[in-house]
mmCIF file of N, CA and C in Angstrom:
data_model
loop_
_atom_site.group_PDB
_atom_site.id
_atom_site.type_symbol
_atom_site.label_atom_id
_atom_site.label_comp_id
_atom_site.label_asym_id
_atom_site.label_seq_id
_atom_site.Cartn_x
_atom_site.Cartn_y
_atom_site.Cartn_z
ATOM 1 N N UNK A 1 16.163 13.280 -21.199
ATOM 2 C CA UNK A 1 16.741 13.335 -19.864
ATOM 3 C C UNK A 1 15.933 12.486 -18.900
ATOM 4 N N UNK A 2 16.546 12.204 -17.773
ATOM 5 C CA UNK A 2 15.892 11.466 -16.700
ATOM 6 C C UNK A 2 15.704 12.406 -15.516
ATOM 7 N N UNK A 3 14.565 12.345 -14.901
ATOM 8 C CA UNK A 3 14.294 13.150 -13.707
ATOM 9 C C UNK A 3 13.892 12.244 -12.554
ATOM 10 N N UNK A 4 14.388 12.588 -11.368
ATOM 11 C CA UNK A 4 13.970 11.930 -10.136
ATOM 12 C C UNK A 4 13.289 12.990 -9.286
ATOM 13 N N UNK A 5 12.078 12.713 -8.872
ATOM 14 C CA UNK A 5 11.319 13.673 -8.077
ATOM 15 C C UNK A 5 10.933 13.021 -6.756
ATOM 16 N N UNK A 6 11.421 13.629 -5.671
ATOM 17 C CA UNK A 6 11.139 13.109 -4.338
ATOM 18 C C UNK A 6 9.959 13.841 -3.715
ATOM 19 N N UNK A 7 9.312 13.171 -2.766
ATOM 20 C CA UNK A 7 8.264 13.796 -1.982
ATOM 21 C C UNK A 7 8.155 13.077 -0.646
ATOM 22 N N UNK A 8 7.495 13.733 0.300
ATOM 23 C CA UNK A 8 7.210 13.088 1.573
ATOM 24 C C UNK A 8 7.989 13.602 2.765
ATOM 25 N N UNK A 9 8.904 14.510 2.552
ATOM 26 C CA UNK A 9 9.645 15.049 3.686
ATOM 27 C C UNK A 9 8.784 15.971 4.523
ATOM 28 N N UNK A 10 9.356 16.427 5.637
ATOM 29 C CA UNK A 10 8.625 17.342 6.496
ATOM 30 C C UNK A 10 9.174 17.367 7.898
ATOM 31 N N UNK A 11 8.392 17.945 8.794
ATOM 32 C CA UNK A 11 8.756 18.063 10.202
ATOM 33 C C UNK A 11 7.997 17.011 11.000
ATOM 34 N N UNK A 12 8.712 16.286 11.847
ATOM 35 C CA UNK A 12 8.084 15.241 12.650
ATOM 36 C C UNK A 12 8.726 15.242 14.032
ATOM 37 N N UNK A 13 7.974 14.837 15.030
ATOM 38 C CA UNK A 13 8.505 14.755 16.387
ATOM 39 C C UNK A 13 9.325 13.486 16.558
ATOM 40 N N UNK A 14 10.250 13.485 17.493
ATOM 41 C CA UNK A 14 11.011 12.253 17.768
ATOM 42 C C UNK A 14 10.073 11.083 18.058
ATOM 43 N N UNK A 15 10.414 9.941 17.460
ATOM 44 C CA UNK A 15 9.568 8.769 17.575
ATOM 45 C C UNK A 15 8.534 8.651 16.481
ATOM 46 N N UNK A 16 8.386 9.685 15.675
ATOM 47 C CA UNK A 16 7.404 9.686 14.611
ATOM 48 C C UNK A 16 7.873 8.975 13.353
ATOM 49 N N UNK A 17 7.021 9.031 12.341
ATOM 50 C CA UNK A 17 7.293 8.333 11.084
ATOM 51 C C UNK A 17 7.053 9.247 9.898
ATOM 52 N N UNK A 18 7.764 8.963 8.834
ATOM 53 C CA UNK A 18 7.553 9.607 7.545
ATOM 54 C C UNK A 18 7.788 8.568 6.449
ATOM 55 N N UNK A 19 7.152 8.794 5.318
ATOM 56 C CA UNK A 19 7.395 7.952 4.155
ATOM 57 C C UNK A 19 7.817 8.848 3.011
ATOM 58 N N UNK A 20 8.978 8.552 2.452
ATOM 59 C CA UNK A 20 9.486 9.259 1.285
ATOM 60 C C UNK A 20 9.215 8.442 0.027
ATOM 61 N N UNK A 21 9.004 9.142 -1.064
ATOM 62 C CA UNK A 21 8.866 8.470 -2.350
ATOM 63 C C UNK A 21 9.688 9.207 -3.389
ATOM 64 N N UNK A 22 10.094 8.471 -4.404
ATOM 65 C CA UNK A 22 10.901 9.029 -5.492
ATOM 66 C C UNK A 22 10.470 8.353 -6.782
ATOM 67 N N UNK A 23 10.086 9.180 -7.743
ATOM 68 C CA UNK A 23 9.639 8.665 -9.031
ATOM 69 C C UNK A 23 10.635 9.062 -10.110
ATOM 70 N N UNK A 24 11.039 8.097 -10.903
ATOM 71 C CA UNK A 24 11.928 8.348 -12.036
ATOM 72 C C UNK A 24 11.108 8.427 -13.310
ATOM 73 N N UNK A 25 11.440 9.420 -14.143
ATOM 74 C CA UNK A 25 10.732 9.578 -15.407
ATOM 75 C C UNK A 25 11.714 9.945 -16.507
ATOM 76 N N UNK A 26 11.298 9.733 -17.744
ATOM 77 C CA UNK A 26 12.144 10.031 -18.886
ATOM 78 C C UNK A 26 12.253 8.822 -19.795
ATOM 79 N N UNK A 27 13.204 8.865 -20.711
ATOM 80 C CA UNK A 27 13.400 7.771 -21.665
ATOM 81 C C UNK A 27 14.229 6.669 -21.001
ATOM 82 N N UNK A 28 13.583 5.976 -20.083
ATOM 83 C CA UNK A 28 14.265 4.977 -19.266
ATOM 84 C C UNK A 28 14.185 3.613 -19.918
ATOM 85 N N UNK A 29 15.347 3.011 -20.127
ATOM 86 C CA UNK A 29 15.398 1.665 -20.673
ATOM 87 C C UNK A 29 15.376 0.643 -19.541
ATOM 88 N N UNK A 30 16.137 0.922 -18.488
ATOM 89 C CA UNK A 30 16.201 -0.004 -17.375
ATOM 90 C C UNK A 30 16.690 0.736 -16.135
ATOM 91 N N UNK A 31 16.196 0.329 -14.982
ATOM 92 C CA UNK A 31 16.679 0.868 -13.710
ATOM 93 C C UNK A 31 17.351 -0.269 -12.961
ATOM 94 N N UNK A 32 18.641 -0.115 -12.703
ATOM 95 C CA UNK A 32 19.401 -1.178 -12.066
ATOM 96 C C UNK A 32 19.290 -1.123 -10.551
ATOM 97 N N UNK A 33 19.289 0.044 -9.990
ATOM 98 C CA UNK A 33 19.210 0.200 -8.539
ATOM 99 C C UNK A 33 18.615 1.560 -8.225
ATOM 100 N N UNK A 34 17.915 1.635 -7.102
ATOM 101 C CA UNK A 34 17.408 2.902 -6.588
ATOM 102 C C UNK A 34 17.688 2.935 -5.096
ATOM 103 N N UNK A 35 17.908 4.123 -4.605
ATOM 104 C CA UNK A 35 18.200 4.204 -3.188
ATOM 105 C C UNK A 35 18.096 5.616 -2.646
ATOM 106 N N UNK A 36 18.425 5.732 -1.371
ATOM 107 C CA UNK A 36 18.337 6.996 -0.650
ATOM 108 C C UNK A 36 19.648 7.292 0.055
ATOM 109 N N UNK A 37 20.043 8.551 -0.043
ATOM 110 C CA UNK A 37 21.171 9.083 0.697
ATOM 111 C C UNK A 37 20.655 10.257 1.519
ATOM 112 N N UNK A 38 21.477 10.709 2.443
ATOM 113 C CA UNK A 38 21.116 11.900 3.197
ATOM 114 C C UNK A 38 22.360 12.726 3.489
ATOM 115 N N UNK A 39 22.108 14.014 3.655
ATOM 116 C CA UNK A 39 23.199 14.926 3.977
ATOM 117 C C UNK A 39 22.712 15.927 4.997
ATOM 118 N N UNK A 40 23.350 15.909 6.152
ATOM 119 C CA UNK A 40 23.048 16.855 7.216
ATOM 120 C C UNK A 40 24.001 18.044 7.099
ATOM 121 N N UNK A 41 23.627 19.177 7.645
ATOM 122 C CA UNK A 41 24.500 20.364 7.563
ATOM 123 C C UNK A 41 25.879 20.086 8.148
ATOM 124 N N UNK A 42 26.901 20.409 7.369
ATOM 125 C CA UNK A 42 28.268 20.236 7.827
ATOM 126 C C UNK A 42 28.779 18.818 7.784
ATOM 127 N N UNK A 43 27.991 17.901 7.245
ATOM 128 C CA UNK A 43 28.398 16.501 7.186
ATOM 129 C C UNK A 43 28.437 16.013 5.749
ATOM 130 N N UNK A 44 29.150 14.918 5.545
ATOM 131 C CA UNK A 44 29.217 14.329 4.214
ATOM 132 C C UNK A 44 27.933 13.570 3.895
ATOM 133 N N UNK A 45 27.667 13.455 2.613
ATOM 134 C CA UNK A 45 26.527 12.671 2.172
ATOM 135 C C UNK A 45 26.771 11.200 2.524
ATOM 136 N N UNK A 46 25.732 10.536 3.033
ATOM 137 C CA UNK A 46 25.883 9.150 3.421
ATOM 138 C C UNK A 46 24.735 8.307 2.872
ATOM 139 N N UNK A 47 25.053 7.037 2.646
ATOM 140 C CA UNK A 47 24.049 6.099 2.189
ATOM 141 C C UNK A 47 23.072 5.804 3.317
ATOM 142 N N UNK A 48 21.780 5.809 2.988
ATOM 143 C CA UNK A 48 20.759 5.403 3.946
ATOM 144 C C UNK A 48 20.311 3.980 3.620
ATOM 145 N N UNK A 49 19.886 3.773 2.384
ATOM 146 C CA UNK A 49 19.418 2.451 1.966
ATOM 147 C C UNK A 49 19.430 2.393 0.452
ATOM 148 N N UNK A 50 19.727 1.217 -0.077
ATOM 149 C CA UNK A 50 19.716 1.045 -1.507
ATOM 150 C C UNK A 50 19.167 -0.322 -1.849
ATOM 151 N N UNK A 51 18.570 -0.414 -3.035
ATOM 152 C CA UNK A 51 17.897 -1.648 -3.433
ATOM 153 C C UNK A 51 18.078 -1.856 -4.929
ATOM 154 N N UNK A 52 18.700 -2.958 -5.323
ATOM 155 C CA UNK A 52 18.779 -3.280 -6.737
ATOM 156 C C UNK A 52 17.430 -3.840 -7.205
ATOM 157 N N UNK A 53 17.416 -4.436 -8.406
ATOM 158 C CA UNK A 53 16.151 -4.991 -8.886
ATOM 159 C C UNK A 53 15.726 -6.212 -8.073
ATOM 160 N N UNK A 54 16.676 -6.842 -7.441
ATOM 161 C CA UNK A 54 16.360 -7.988 -6.596
ATOM 162 C C UNK A 54 15.837 -7.559 -5.244
ATOM 163 N N UNK A 55 15.582 -8.521 -4.358
ATOM 164 C CA UNK A 55 14.935 -8.222 -3.077
ATOM 165 C C UNK A 55 15.877 -7.833 -1.949
ATOM 166 N N UNK A 56 17.181 -7.912 -2.147
ATOM 167 C CA UNK A 56 18.109 -7.704 -1.042
ATOM 168 C C UNK A 56 18.481 -6.234 -0.945
ATOM 169 N N UNK A 57 18.117 -5.623 0.169
ATOM 170 C CA UNK A 57 18.425 -4.222 0.399
ATOM 171 C C UNK A 57 19.666 -4.079 1.263
ATOM 172 N N UNK A 58 20.281 -2.934 1.145
ATOM 173 C CA UNK A 58 21.451 -2.597 1.961
ATOM 174 C C UNK A 58 21.103 -1.352 2.753
ATOM 175 N N UNK A 59 21.311 -1.413 4.072
ATOM 176 C CA UNK A 59 20.966 -0.300 4.954
ATOM 177 C C UNK A 59 22.194 0.184 5.711
ATOM 178 N N UNK A 60 22.199 1.464 6.011
ATOM 179 C CA UNK A 60 23.188 1.984 6.949
ATOM 180 C C UNK A 60 22.895 1.396 8.328
ATOM 181 N N UNK A 61 23.952 1.158 9.100
ATOM 182 C CA UNK A 61 23.766 0.561 10.421
ATOM 183 C C UNK A 61 22.839 1.399 11.295
ATOM 184 N N UNK A 62 22.926 2.688 11.141
ATOM 185 C CA UNK A 62 22.172 3.597 12.008
ATOM 186 C C UNK A 62 20.667 3.555 11.770
ATOM 187 N N UNK A 63 20.247 2.981 10.632
ATOM 188 C CA UNK A 63 18.810 2.966 10.331
ATOM 189 C C UNK A 63 18.224 1.554 10.311
ATOM 190 N N UNK A 64 19.061 0.543 10.442
ATOM 191 C CA UNK A 64 18.568 -0.839 10.411
ATOM 192 C C UNK A 64 17.538 -1.058 11.499
ATOM 193 N N UNK A 65 16.437 -1.695 11.096
ATOM 194 C CA UNK A 65 15.362 -1.960 12.035
ATOM 195 C C UNK A 65 14.369 -0.823 12.168
ATOM 196 N N UNK A 66 14.711 0.340 11.638
ATOM 197 C CA UNK A 66 13.799 1.493 11.711
ATOM 198 C C UNK A 66 13.304 1.915 10.331
ATOM 199 N N UNK A 67 14.149 1.797 9.324
ATOM 200 C CA UNK A 67 13.802 2.222 7.971
ATOM 201 C C UNK A 67 13.613 0.995 7.079
ATOM 202 N N UNK A 68 12.695 1.135 6.115
ATOM 203 C CA UNK A 68 12.458 0.079 5.139
ATOM 204 C C UNK A 68 12.385 0.686 3.750
ATOM 205 N N UNK A 69 13.112 0.094 2.818
ATOM 206 C CA UNK A 69 13.095 0.543 1.431
ATOM 207 C C UNK A 69 12.424 -0.521 0.582
ATOM 208 N N UNK A 70 11.658 -0.069 -0.404
ATOM 209 C CA UNK A 70 11.085 -0.997 -1.382
ATOM 210 C C UNK A 70 10.807 -0.256 -2.675
ATOM 211 N N UNK A 71 10.617 -1.038 -3.730
ATOM 212 C CA UNK A 71 10.399 -0.461 -5.052
ATOM 213 C C UNK A 71 9.105 -0.978 -5.666
ATOM 214 N N UNK A 72 8.503 -0.099 -6.444
ATOM 215 C CA UNK A 72 7.417 -0.475 -7.335
ATOM 216 C C UNK A 72 7.992 -0.373 -8.743
ATOM 217 N N UNK A 73 8.405 -1.504 -9.283
ATOM 218 C CA UNK A 73 9.173 -1.469 -10.528
ATOM 219 C C UNK A 73 8.364 -0.905 -11.691
ATOM 220 N N UNK A 74 7.074 -1.260 -11.746
ATOM 221 C CA UNK A 74 6.261 -0.824 -12.879
ATOM 222 C C UNK A 74 6.075 0.688 -12.873
ATOM 223 N N UNK A 75 6.142 1.302 -11.684
ATOM 224 C CA UNK A 75 5.971 2.751 -11.568
ATOM 225 C C UNK A 75 7.301 3.485 -11.449
ATOM 226 N N UNK A 76 8.416 2.781 -11.593
ATOM 227 C CA UNK A 76 9.748 3.403 -11.472
ATOM 228 C C UNK A 76 9.857 4.216 -10.188
ATOM 229 N N UNK A 77 9.371 3.654 -9.116
ATOM 230 C CA UNK A 77 9.283 4.370 -7.852
ATOM 231 C C UNK A 77 9.994 3.608 -6.747
ATOM 232 N N UNK A 78 10.658 4.363 -5.889
ATOM 233 C CA UNK A 78 11.258 3.790 -4.689
ATOM 234 C C UNK A 78 10.708 4.533 -3.477
ATOM 235 N N UNK A 79 10.471 3.788 -2.422
ATOM 236 C CA UNK A 79 9.932 4.342 -1.188
ATOM 237 C C UNK A 79 10.913 4.115 -0.042
ATOM 238 N N UNK A 80 10.802 4.987 0.953
ATOM 239 C CA UNK A 80 11.561 4.801 2.186
ATOM 240 C C UNK A 80 10.619 5.080 3.351
ATOM 241 N N UNK A 81 10.267 4.039 4.067
ATOM 242 C CA UNK A 81 9.469 4.192 5.275
ATOM 243 C C UNK A 81 10.412 4.378 6.452
ATOM 244 N N UNK A 82 10.243 5.483 7.149
ATOM 245 C CA UNK A 82 11.125 5.816 8.259
ATOM 246 C C UNK A 82 10.312 5.848 9.546
ATOM 247 N N UNK A 83 10.627 4.944 10.447
ATOM 248 C CA UNK A 83 9.948 4.867 11.745
ATOM 249 C C UNK A 83 10.925 5.196 12.865
ATOM 250 N N UNK A 84 10.370 5.481 14.023
ATOM 251 C CA UNK A 84 11.182 5.792 15.209
ATOM 252 C C UNK A 84 12.239 6.842 14.888
ATOM 253 N N UNK A 85 11.819 7.886 14.225
ATOM 254 C CA UNK A 85 12.759 8.928 13.806
ATOM 255 C C UNK A 85 13.339 9.649 15.016
ATOM 256 N N UNK A 86 14.606 10.004 14.889
ATOM 257 C CA UNK A 86 15.332 10.690 15.938
ATOM 258 C C UNK A 86 15.937 11.984 15.392
ATOM 259 N N UNK A 87 16.264 12.916 16.268
ATOM 260 C CA UNK A 87 16.841 14.182 15.781
ATOM 261 C C UNK A 87 18.062 13.985 14.889
ATOM 262 N N UNK A 88 18.840 12.943 15.138
ATOM 263 C CA UNK A 88 20.025 12.715 14.308
ATOM 264 C C UNK A 88 19.685 12.249 12.901
ATOM 265 N N UNK A 89 18.413 11.959 12.643
ATOM 266 C CA UNK A 89 17.984 11.620 11.283
ATOM 267 C C UNK A 89 17.686 12.874 10.454
ATOM 268 N N UNK A 90 17.731 14.033 11.077
ATOM 269 C CA UNK A 90 17.476 15.279 10.367
ATOM 270 C C UNK A 90 18.517 15.488 9.280
ATOM 271 N N UNK A 91 18.037 15.697 8.064
ATOM 272 C CA UNK A 91 18.930 15.849 6.912
ATOM 273 C C UNK A 91 18.084 16.110 5.670
ATOM 274 N N UNK A 92 18.774 16.468 4.601
ATOM 275 C CA UNK A 92 18.156 16.439 3.277
ATOM 276 C C UNK A 92 18.330 15.017 2.734
ATOM 277 N N UNK A 93 17.239 14.432 2.356
ATOM 278 C CA UNK A 93 17.247 13.064 1.826
ATOM 279 C C UNK A 93 17.171 13.136 0.301
ATOM 280 N N UNK A 94 18.124 12.454 -0.324
ATOM 281 C CA UNK A 94 18.232 12.499 -1.781
ATOM 282 C C UNK A 94 18.043 11.110 -2.366
ATOM 283 N N UNK A 95 17.280 11.067 -3.414
ATOM 284 C CA UNK A 95 17.076 9.823 -4.157
ATOM 285 C C UNK A 95 18.185 9.676 -5.195
ATOM 286 N N UNK A 96 18.651 8.454 -5.357
ATOM 287 C CA UNK A 96 19.648 8.148 -6.377
ATOM 288 C C UNK A 96 19.203 6.920 -7.159
ATOM 289 N N UNK A 97 19.436 6.941 -8.455
ATOM 290 C CA UNK A 97 19.077 5.792 -9.278
ATOM 291 C C UNK A 97 20.145 5.545 -10.325
ATOM 292 N N UNK A 98 20.420 4.288 -10.550
ATOM 293 C CA UNK A 98 21.356 3.826 -11.588
ATOM 294 C C UNK A 98 20.497 3.404 -12.776
ATOM 295 N N UNK A 99 20.508 4.250 -13.812
ATOM 296 C CA UNK A 99 19.527 4.121 -14.885
ATOM 297 C C UNK A 99 20.195 4.039 -16.237
ATOM 298 N N UNK A 100 19.657 3.193 -17.088
ATOM 299 C CA UNK A 100 20.064 3.147 -18.487
ATOM 300 C C UNK A 100 19.067 3.952 -19.301
ATOM 301 N N UNK A 101 19.554 5.023 -19.902
ATOM 302 C CA UNK A 101 18.733 5.894 -20.758
ATOM 303 C C UNK A 101 18.817 5.379 -22.186
ATOM 304 N N UNK A 102 17.713 5.461 -22.915
ATOM 305 C CA UNK A 102 17.679 4.927 -24.283
ATOM 306 C C UNK A 102 18.732 5.554 -25.194
ATOM 307 N N UNK A 103 19.033 6.824 -24.965
ATOM 308 C CA UNK A 103 19.943 7.525 -25.873
ATOM 309 C C UNK A 103 21.355 7.685 -25.317
ATOM 310 N N UNK A 104 21.442 7.898 -24.011
ATOM 311 C CA UNK A 104 22.743 8.273 -23.442
ATOM 312 C C UNK A 104 23.403 7.164 -22.643
ATOM 313 N N UNK A 105 22.748 6.036 -22.512
ATOM 314 C CA UNK A 105 23.361 4.922 -21.803
ATOM 315 C C UNK A 105 23.145 4.965 -20.299
ATOM 316 N N UNK A 106 24.005 4.242 -19.599
ATOM 317 C CA UNK A 106 23.829 4.021 -18.162
ATOM 318 C C UNK A 106 24.629 5.035 -17.345
ATOM 319 N N UNK A 107 23.961 5.623 -16.362
ATOM 320 C CA UNK A 107 24.641 6.525 -15.439
ATOM 321 C C UNK A 107 23.786 6.710 -14.201
ATOM 322 N N UNK A 108 24.367 7.355 -13.194
ATOM 323 C CA UNK A 108 23.645 7.643 -11.977
ATOM 324 C C UNK A 108 22.969 9.002 -12.040
ATOM 325 N N UNK A 109 21.791 9.074 -11.416
ATOM 326 C CA UNK A 109 21.027 10.314 -11.381
ATOM 327 C C UNK A 109 20.646 10.617 -9.932
ATOM 328 N N UNK A 110 20.531 11.917 -9.650
ATOM 329 C CA UNK A 110 20.144 12.373 -8.323
ATOM 330 C C UNK A 110 18.856 13.192 -8.388
ATOM 331 N N UNK A 111 18.040 13.062 -7.346
ATOM 332 C CA UNK A 111 16.916 13.951 -7.194
ATOM 333 C C UNK A 111 17.351 15.258 -6.554
ATOM 334 N N UNK A 112 16.396 16.154 -6.374
ATOM 335 C CA UNK A 112 16.724 17.471 -5.836
ATOM 336 C C UNK A 112 16.792 17.465 -4.314
ATOM 337 N N UNK A 113 16.259 16.441 -3.688
ATOM 338 C CA UNK A 113 16.314 16.314 -2.235
ATOM 339 C C UNK A 113 15.031 16.777 -1.572
ATOM 340 N N UNK A 114 14.745 16.163 -0.429
ATOM 341 C CA UNK A 114 13.605 16.559 0.374
ATOM 342 C C UNK A 114 14.052 16.646 1.836
ATOM 343 N N UNK A 115 13.636 17.707 2.509
ATOM 344 C CA UNK A 115 14.093 17.956 3.874
ATOM 345 C C UNK A 115 13.287 17.128 4.869
ATOM 346 N N UNK A 116 14.005 16.460 5.747
ATOM 347 C CA UNK A 116 13.397 15.753 6.875
ATOM 348 C C UNK A 116 13.946 16.380 8.151
ATOM 349 N N UNK A 117 13.053 16.884 8.987
ATOM 350 C CA UNK A 117 13.450 17.504 10.240
ATOM 351 C C UNK A 117 12.747 16.796 11.389
ATOM 352 N N UNK A 118 13.538 16.310 12.334
ATOM 353 C CA UNK A 118 12.994 15.615 13.496
ATOM 354 C C UNK A 118 13.267 16.488 14.716
ATOM 355 N N UNK A 119 12.203 17.028 15.273
ATOM 356 C CA UNK A 119 12.369 17.960 16.376
ATOM 357 C C UNK A 119 11.085 18.036 17.186
ATOM 358 N N UNK A 120 11.255 18.260 18.469
ATOM 359 C CA UNK A 120 10.086 18.455 19.325
ATOM 360 C C UNK A 120 9.758 19.937 19.465
#
């Protein structure tokens, strides 16, 4: 099996910063893309940022200029640096990865989520 484990969430004041990380482990043959989604209470899950193996990232309009995503390919890790956080960024942040498993082939995997709360 493949596991995605997130860390780095927490409580921060408006204008503050947090860095999330997500590590993929298991019988991984290849990781095609890794990214972050978020889901606030009563709202649909939405894309925050995603990054394929190449350098071009895709960001939600609401986070452009404030959030940065990058990957450490050798460590199967994706990071999300979040600056200038606002209360509307409060949500559970979930890691997603498009992974080829040695035995079961290619599919998408989700982490368990990490809570980010922006409040004074």
